[in-house]
């Protein structure tokens, strides 16, 4: 079993990764075709987002059958081959378990609609009148979080799309169903699991209106969530496997509990507070420049508290739900290459297990679509209308989607310059950004100074420098308006990490004379009067070894 603290995980969104059968959709055989590329990157695991049978209202996060491969992605034989071929290359396959809710097309929900009490108890149904939802909770995708079923005279809870009905984890039969699904995939050779919005699975016994917010304070990190995770882990035998929980609107204290080895719940957690520093007044759909000092404060707090109390972070910038980081926090034009490398250094040398999202290692950018018809994401389409209802013009709403839409991370992987960027031989399910002439895997593999080859160095450095995986972390220059800096220390070895998050040159203090530069995104070093100078978006990492 791999040590997940020393591992790097590569996330694959199969629908947009590689199309092997030329229907415009990525598939499992496409992943098989690219395993050597993944292996050359040096990663230890690949995390596949859901490929299960689904109506695709939320791109697979609305699961209709947890034990079957959706034909649009291939067959169970394809998946078996993928697991075996990855294993031959020393790469484990992680699956994405969507256990907070199912598709309303799932057999369980369909039987509930037919009036079977057993399956109504699998979900959160409440009696009521058509015009009076049980609570005022707001769906993550907009609108009320309850849907009325006229023939039953009942409402069901859906924290996400109305076709994603929340499961009732207080029902022991539901918990047993989830355990058996995990066991099923373990028997198939899966090496780890990512659990989608898993901190939402435990709802309060009494459901009440939220007079202060949208309801999340009642159901995030709910009353029995730790008990249910302990039970799931113990009864399925996954305590020694790599497991990561996606935590929505969570707390630091809860994430410490989720990931502390003594609790025997999860290996690590995804949290998203650091990715809300450009939300004006905390609203995803209102834009502001990123608050860099707040970003540093959040990262420092989570890193040091998790360290001191034995928790473990999954560290990341990008995933299928986030915009591209080089467009978000970097400069995707003049300093595209430098800022993409700087952002990678900033995250990969933190304390935690780093995750690379497909295309991040190429410096892929946001889509910047010019027409709402180009968008596919249910959340984006819903909020495009909601923003206009709230007073924004169509152009203003589109500009927000340029920065916020989840589709920014879902454009096809750019393998080569040419028709459809080497992703497919026919028009993809979603449009490309149109910059594959310079941003593509083929070009970057042949360029020693490329973002791709820099990522390979980062992944390799993690395996070489024990201070990265096991060392303590201390943050420095916390009030500096442009520099993100920290020190990793293990025994007599320290790594000094400096990152300039701006297009301006900055000068810092003198460095110890016995320093050794081990990584940087500029080929040389710059000093001013003996003081370290960081050029626009420069990253540099030094090793210092002491005898005491």
Short mmCIF file of C-alpha atoms in Angstrom, two decimals, residues 65 135 202 260-261 278 283 304 318 355 383 401 431 433 436 454 460 522 539 542:
data_model
loop_
_atom_site.label_atom_id
_atom_site.label_comp_id
_atom_site.label_asym_id
_atom_site.label_seq_id
_atom_site.Cartn_x
_atom_site.Cartn_y
_atom_site.Cartn_z
CA UNK A 65 -26.53 2.85 -10.63
CA UNK A 135 -37.94 24.57 5.27
CA UNK A 202 -26.02 13.70 8.43
CA UNK A 260 -6.73 12.55 12.40
CA UNK A 261 -5.50 8.93 12.15
CA UNK A 278 -12.30 36.40 -4.56
CA UNK A 283 -21.05 35.46 -2.68
CA UNK A 304 -0.51 24.89 11.13
CA UNK A 318 -8.14 23.13 -9.35
CA UNK A 355 -3.80 16.94 -6.29
CA UNK A 383 -27.33 31.27 -12.02
CA UNK A 401 -19.47 33.03 -15.59
CA UNK A 431 -16.21 23.86 -26.69
CA UNK A 433 -10.94 27.68 -25.15
CA UNK A 436 -4.29 24.88 -28.01
CA UNK A 454 8.09 21.80 -14.23
CA UNK A 460 9.81 14.09 -8.28
CA UNK A 522 13.58 31.29 -13.63
CA UNK A 539 9.25 30.95 -7.35
CA UNK A 542 16.38 26.64 -1.31
#
